[in-house]
PDB file of C-alpha atoms in Angstrom:
ATOM      1  CA  MET I  25      66.539  91.181 117.899  1.00 42.00           C
ATOM      2  CA  ASN I  26      65.460  94.235 119.824  1.00 47.00           C
ATOM      3  CA  GLN I  27      61.930  95.186 118.678  1.00 49.00           C
ATOM      4  CA  GLN I  28      62.557  98.875 119.438  1.00 48.00           C
ATOM      5  CA  TYR I  29      65.609  98.803 117.118  1.00 45.00           C
ATOM      6  CA  LEU I  30      63.556  97.222 114.328  1.00 45.00           C
ATOM      7  CA  THR I  31      60.793  99.807 114.714  1.00 49.00           C
ATOM      8  CA  GLN I  32      63.299 102.644 114.512  1.00 50.00           C
ATOM      9  CA  ASN I  33      65.426 101.036 111.767  1.00 52.00           C
ATOM     10  CA  PRO I  34      63.106  98.748 109.781  1.00 50.00           C
ATOM     11  CA  SER I  35      65.238  98.617 106.625  1.00 55.00           C
ATOM     12  CA  SER I  36      68.667  98.439 108.268  1.00 65.00           C
ATOM     13  CA  LEU I  37      68.862  94.639 108.201  1.00 64.00           C
ATOM     14  CA  THR I  38      67.529  93.147 104.987  1.00 74.00           C
ATOM     15  CA  HIS I  39      67.475  89.535 106.186  1.00 69.00           C
ATOM     16  CA  LEU I  40      65.077  90.214 109.068  1.00 74.00           C
ATOM     17  CA  ASP I  41      61.356  90.772 108.811  1.00 74.00           C
ATOM     18  CA  GLN I  42      59.430  93.293 110.930  1.00 77.00           C
ATOM     19  CA  THR I  43      59.270  90.825 113.829  1.00 76.00           C
ATOM     20  CA  GLY I  44      63.007  90.154 113.778  1.00 77.00           C
ATOM     21  CA  ALA I  45      62.712  86.697 112.214  1.00 79.00           C
ATOM     22  CA  ALA I  46      65.272  85.664 109.634  1.00 82.00           C
ATOM     23  CA  CYS I  47      63.967  85.745 106.084  1.00 75.00           C
ATOM     24  CA  MET I  48      65.199  85.452 102.526  1.00 79.00           C
ATOM     25  CA  VAL I  49      65.156  88.774 100.694  1.00 82.00           C
ATOM     26  CA  ASP I  50      62.536  89.002  97.934  1.00 78.00           C
ATOM     27  CA  VAL I  51      64.414  89.818  94.731  1.00 86.00           C
ATOM     28  CA  SER I  52      61.516  89.116  92.365  1.00 82.00           C
ATOM     29  CA  ASP I  53      61.074  92.793  91.452  1.00 83.00           C
ATOM     30  CA  LYS I  54      64.764  93.410  90.820  1.00 87.00           C
ATOM     31  CA  ALA I  55      66.046  93.739  87.279  1.00 87.00           C
ATOM     32  CA  VAL I  56      68.149  90.960  85.794  1.00 91.00           C
ATOM     33  CA  THR I  57      71.613  92.427  85.185  1.00 93.00           C
ATOM     34  CA  LYS I  58      75.091  91.098  84.621  1.00 96.00           C
ATOM     35  CA  ARG I  59      76.730  90.838  88.023  1.00 96.00           C
ATOM     36  CA  ILE I  60      80.397  90.276  88.747  1.00 98.00           C
ATOM     37  CA  ALA I  61      82.197  89.943  92.067  1.00 98.00           C
ATOM     38  CA  VAL I  62      85.854  89.413  92.888  1.00 98.00           C
ATOM     39  CA  ALA I  63      86.970  88.203  96.309  1.00 98.00           C
ATOM     40  CA  SER I  64      90.404  87.478  97.731  1.00 98.00           C
ATOM     41  CA  ALA I  65      92.020  85.419 100.448  1.00 98.00           C
ATOM     42  CA  MET I  66      95.626  85.099 101.587  1.00 98.00           C
ATOM     43  CA  LEU I  67      97.379  81.949 102.754  1.00 98.00           C
ATOM     44  CA  ILE I  68     100.607  82.478 104.670  1.00 98.00           C
ATOM     45  CA  THR I  69     103.114  79.632 104.848  1.00 98.00           C
ATOM     46  CA  ARG I  70     106.872  79.191 104.411  1.00 97.00           C
ATOM     47  CA  PRO I  71     108.923  79.717 101.227  1.00 97.00           C
ATOM     48  CA  ASP I  72     109.869  76.019 101.124  1.00 97.00           C
ATOM     49  CA  VAL I  73     106.171  75.079 101.076  1.00 97.00           C
ATOM     50  CA  ILE I  74     105.625  77.428  98.131  1.00 97.00           C
ATOM     51  CA  GLU I  75     108.491  75.655  96.350  1.00 96.00           C
ATOM     52  CA  LEU I  76     106.836  72.273  97.010  1.00 96.00           C
ATOM     53  CA  ILE I  77     103.520  73.581  95.672  1.00 97.00           C
ATOM     54  CA  ASN I  78     105.111  75.128  92.569  1.00 95.00           C
ATOM     55  CA  SER I  79     107.026  71.934  91.764  1.00 93.00           C
ATOM     56  CA  ALA I  80     103.991  69.704  92.475  1.00 90.00           C
ATOM     57  CA  SER I  81     106.163  67.740  94.917  1.00 89.00           C
ATOM     58  CA  LEU I  82     103.610  67.224  97.665  1.00 91.00           C
ATOM     59  CA  LYS I  83     102.347  63.672  98.194  1.00 89.00           C
ATOM     60  CA  LYS I  84      98.717  64.776  97.848  1.00 90.00           C
ATOM     61  CA  GLY I  85      99.219  65.964  94.264  1.00 90.00           C
ATOM     62  CA  ASP I  86      98.742  69.234  92.400  1.00 95.00           C
ATOM     63  CA  VAL I  87      97.672  71.582  95.186  1.00 97.00           C
ATOM     64  CA  LEU I  88      96.646  74.565  93.064  1.00 97.00           C
ATOM     65  CA  ALA I  89      94.677  72.520  90.525  1.00 97.00           C
ATOM     66  CA  THR I  90      92.794  70.819  93.360  1.00 97.00           C
ATOM     67  CA  ALA I  91      92.185  74.141  95.148  1.00 98.00           C
ATOM     68  CA  ARG I  92      90.889  75.706  91.920  1.00 98.00           C
ATOM     69  CA  ILE I  93      88.348  72.885  91.433  1.00 98.00           C
ATOM     70  CA  ALA I  94      87.341  73.069  95.116  1.00 98.00           C
ATOM     71  CA  GLY I  95      86.780  76.828  94.865  1.00 98.00           C
ATOM     72  CA  ILE I  96      84.647  76.473  91.752  1.00 98.00           C
ATOM     73  CA  MET I  97      82.575  73.706  93.354  1.00 98.00           C
ATOM     74  CA  ALA I  98      82.153  75.799  96.515  1.00 98.00           C
ATOM     75  CA  ALA I  99      80.859  78.804  94.558  1.00 98.00           C
ATOM     76  CA  LYS I 100      78.237  76.546  92.985  1.00 98.00           C
ATOM     77  CA  LYS I 101      77.168  75.304  96.462  1.00 98.00           C
ATOM     78  CA  THR I 102      77.029  78.677  98.242  1.00 98.00           C
ATOM     79  CA  ALA I 103      73.244  78.663  98.652  1.00 95.00           C
ATOM     80  CA  ASP I 104      73.534  75.252 100.342  1.00 96.00           C
ATOM     81  CA  LEU I 105      76.099  76.611 102.814  1.00 96.00           C
ATOM     82  CA  ILE I 106      74.839  80.127 103.614  1.00 92.00           C
ATOM     83  CA  PRO I 107      71.214  79.812 104.746  1.00 89.00           C
ATOM     84  CA  LEU I 108      69.663  82.959 103.241  1.00 89.00           C
ATOM     85  CA  CYS I 109      71.594  83.097  99.957  1.00 92.00           C
ATOM     86  CA  HIS I 110      69.667  82.734  96.735  1.00 92.00           C
ATOM     87  CA  PRO I 111      70.680  79.862  94.467  1.00 93.00           C
ATOM     88  CA  LEU I 112      72.319  81.410  91.400  1.00 95.00           C
ATOM     89  CA  ALA I 113      72.966  80.208  87.892  1.00 95.00           C
ATOM     90  CA  LEU I 114      76.654  81.039  87.668  1.00 98.00           C
ATOM     91  CA  ALA I 115      77.895  81.836  84.186  1.00 98.00           C
ATOM     92  CA  LYS I 116      81.595  81.771  85.138  1.00 98.00           C
ATOM     93  CA  VAL I 117      83.789  81.097  88.140  1.00 98.00           C
ATOM     94  CA  SER I 118      87.543  81.530  87.953  1.00 98.00           C
ATOM     95  CA  ILE I 119      90.192  81.100  90.634  1.00 98.00           C
ATOM     96  CA  ASP I 120      93.707  82.505  90.271  1.00 98.00           C
ATOM     97  CA  PHE I 121      96.737  82.111  92.502  1.00 98.00           C
ATOM     98  CA  ASP I 122      99.756  84.347  92.982  1.00 98.00           C
ATOM     99  CA  CYS I 123     102.493  82.420  94.774  1.00 98.00           C
ATOM    100  CA  ASN I 124     105.091  84.670  96.369  1.00 97.00           C
ATOM    101  CA  LEU I 125     108.175  82.635  97.199  1.00 96.00           C
ATOM    102  CA  ALA I 126     109.924  85.467  99.050  1.00 96.00           C
ATOM    103  CA  LEU I 127     106.967  86.101 101.367  1.00 96.00           C
ATOM    104  CA  GLY I 128     105.833  82.477 101.627  1.00 97.00           C
ATOM    105  CA  SER I 129     102.313  83.455 100.638  1.00 98.00           C
ATOM    106  CA  ILE I 130      99.612  82.606  98.156  1.00 98.00           C
ATOM    107  CA  ALA I 131      97.134  85.287  97.139  1.00 98.00           C
ATOM    108  CA  ILE I 132      93.881  83.675  96.027  1.00 98.00           C
ATOM    109  CA  ARG I 133      91.459  85.560  93.802  1.00 98.00           C
ATOM    110  CA  ALA I 134      87.991  84.291  92.903  1.00 98.00           C
ATOM    111  CA  ARG I 135      85.828  85.911  90.212  1.00 98.00           C
ATOM    112  CA  CYS I 136      82.155  85.019  89.749  1.00 98.00           C
ATOM    113  CA  ILE I 137      79.751  86.129  87.028  1.00 98.00           C
ATOM    114  CA  THR I 138      75.997  85.702  86.666  1.00 97.00           C
ATOM    115  CA  ASN I 139      73.063  87.342  84.954  1.00 96.00           C
ATOM    116  CA  GLY I 140      70.557  87.622  87.743  1.00 92.00           C
ATOM    117  CA  GLN I 141      68.568  89.586  90.274  1.00 91.00           C
ATOM    118  CA  THR I 142      71.079  89.447  93.108  1.00 91.00           C
ATOM    119  CA  GLY I 143      74.826  89.752  93.457  1.00 90.00           C
ATOM    120  CA  VAL I 144      77.542  87.115  93.515  1.00 96.00           C
ATOM    121  CA  GLU I 145      79.679  88.453  96.373  1.00 97.00           C
ATOM    122  CA  MET I 146      78.914  85.487  98.618  1.00 97.00           C
ATOM    123  CA  GLU I 147      79.812  83.034  95.856  1.00 98.00           C
ATOM    124  CA  ALA I 148      83.157  84.776  95.278  1.00 98.00           C
ATOM    125  CA  LEU I 149      83.911  84.856  99.029  1.00 98.00           C
ATOM    126  CA  THR I 150      82.996  81.185  99.374  1.00 98.00           C
ATOM    127  CA  ALA I 151      85.160  80.235  96.389  1.00 98.00           C
ATOM    128  CA  ALA I 152      88.214  82.109  97.721  1.00 98.00           C
ATOM    129  CA  SER I 153      87.739  80.706 101.228  1.00 98.00           C
ATOM    130  CA  VAL I 154      87.349  77.080 100.153  1.00 98.00           C
ATOM    131  CA  ALA I 155      90.297  77.335  97.750  1.00 98.00           C
ATOM    132  CA  ALA I 156      92.417  78.574 100.690  1.00 98.00           C
ATOM    133  CA  LEU I 157      91.094  75.812 102.964  1.00 98.00           C
ATOM    134  CA  THR I 158      91.949  73.210 100.326  1.00 98.00           C
ATOM    135  CA  ILE I 159      95.528  74.458 100.095  1.00 98.00           C
ATOM    136  CA  TYR I 160      95.725  74.322 103.885  1.00 98.00           C
ATOM    137  CA  ASP I 161      94.374  70.768 103.923  1.00 97.00           C
ATOM    138  CA  MET I 162      96.821  69.554 101.298  1.00 97.00           C
ATOM    139  CA  CYS I 163      99.848  71.234 102.934  1.00 97.00           C
ATOM    140  CA  LYS I 164      99.171  70.817 106.655  1.00 96.00           C
ATOM    141  CA  ALA I 165     101.497  67.807 106.874  1.00 95.00           C
ATOM    142  CA  VAL I 166     104.473  70.034 106.004  1.00 96.00           C
ATOM    143  CA  ASP I 167     103.382  73.264 107.752  1.00 97.00           C
ATOM    144  CA  LYS I 168     101.023  73.197 110.699  1.00 96.00           C
ATOM    145  CA  HIS I 169     101.496  76.954 111.220  1.00 97.00           C
ATOM    146  CA  MET I 170      99.841  78.163 108.008  1.00 98.00           C
ATOM    147  CA  GLU I 171      97.388  81.032 108.301  1.00 98.00           C
ATOM    148  CA  ILE I 172      94.433  82.038 106.167  1.00 98.00           C
ATOM    149  CA  ASN I 173      93.516  85.701 106.396  1.00 97.00           C
ATOM    150  CA  SER I 174      92.449  88.823 104.527  1.00 96.00           C
ATOM    151  CA  ILE I 175      89.272  87.332 103.077  1.00 98.00           C
ATOM    152  CA  TYR I 176      87.292  90.173 101.511  1.00 98.00           C
ATOM    153  CA  VAL I 177      85.353  91.398  98.488  1.00 98.00           C
ATOM    154  CA  GLU I 178      87.650  93.395  96.193  1.00 98.00           C
ATOM    155  CA  GLN I 179      85.020  94.634  93.793  1.00 97.00           C
ATOM    156  CA  LYS I 180      81.551  94.073  92.449  1.00 96.00           C
ATOM    157  CA  SER I 181      79.519  95.343  89.532  1.00 95.00           C
ATOM    158  CA  GLY I 182      75.915  95.215  88.392  1.00 93.00           C
ATOM    159  CA  GLY I 183      72.594  95.706  90.041  1.00 87.00           C
ATOM    160  CA  LYS I 184      70.967  98.839  91.391  1.00 85.00           C
ATOM    161  CA  THR I 185      74.038  99.961  93.340  1.00 86.00           C
ATOM    162  CA  GLY I 186      76.319  99.631  90.313  1.00 88.00           C
ATOM    163  CA  ASP I 187      80.071  99.288  90.553  1.00 93.00           C
ATOM    164  CA  TRP I 188      82.013  99.189  93.802  1.00 94.00           C
ATOM    165  CA  GLN I 189      85.683  98.644  94.570  1.00 95.00           C
ATOM    166  CA  LYS I 190      87.393  98.300  97.941  1.00 93.00           C
ATOM    167  CA  GLU I 191      89.598 101.253  98.653  1.00 89.00           C
ATOM    168  CA  SER I 192      93.258 100.468  99.102  1.00 79.00           C
ATOM    169  CA  GLU I 193      94.852 101.255 102.443  1.00 69.00           C
ATOM    170  CA  HIS I 194      97.378 103.261 100.447  1.00 61.00           C
ATOM    171  CA  ASP I 195      94.793 105.594  98.822  1.00 56.00           C
TER     172      ASP I 195
END
């Protein structure tokens, strides 16, 4: 990291110390508040694959049930996967799916809740991503052209910055 940049912008990157070394943010002085984050991902496939998923006709079993469990497990392991994330005591993780037969898509939505000193955005993003990857893994034998995209935080609440929601492209 450019030392001149750090001198001019010392607080611009919270995961770097004054020398530019990576560091975990100290949250010990932050208030414990209820924190919620919702993240989404989109899996694009074919309508016939959606039909197979909805009818539980794939050889690997119930795709959405497996993806839901994988997403929940991933949220719980986020601090093991993302080096500077704080380990959190998650109070709730939920994963929902919206299968659109006409579009051949599955919208994945992960919601994480904790009472803590730091947010749960990374846990929600990890949950949505791993749920999408699990669907891909279980369906790749029937569609090698699937895509996973549009992974983002939809909204978050709690903490010093309060509530935030992603603006729609249509607003």
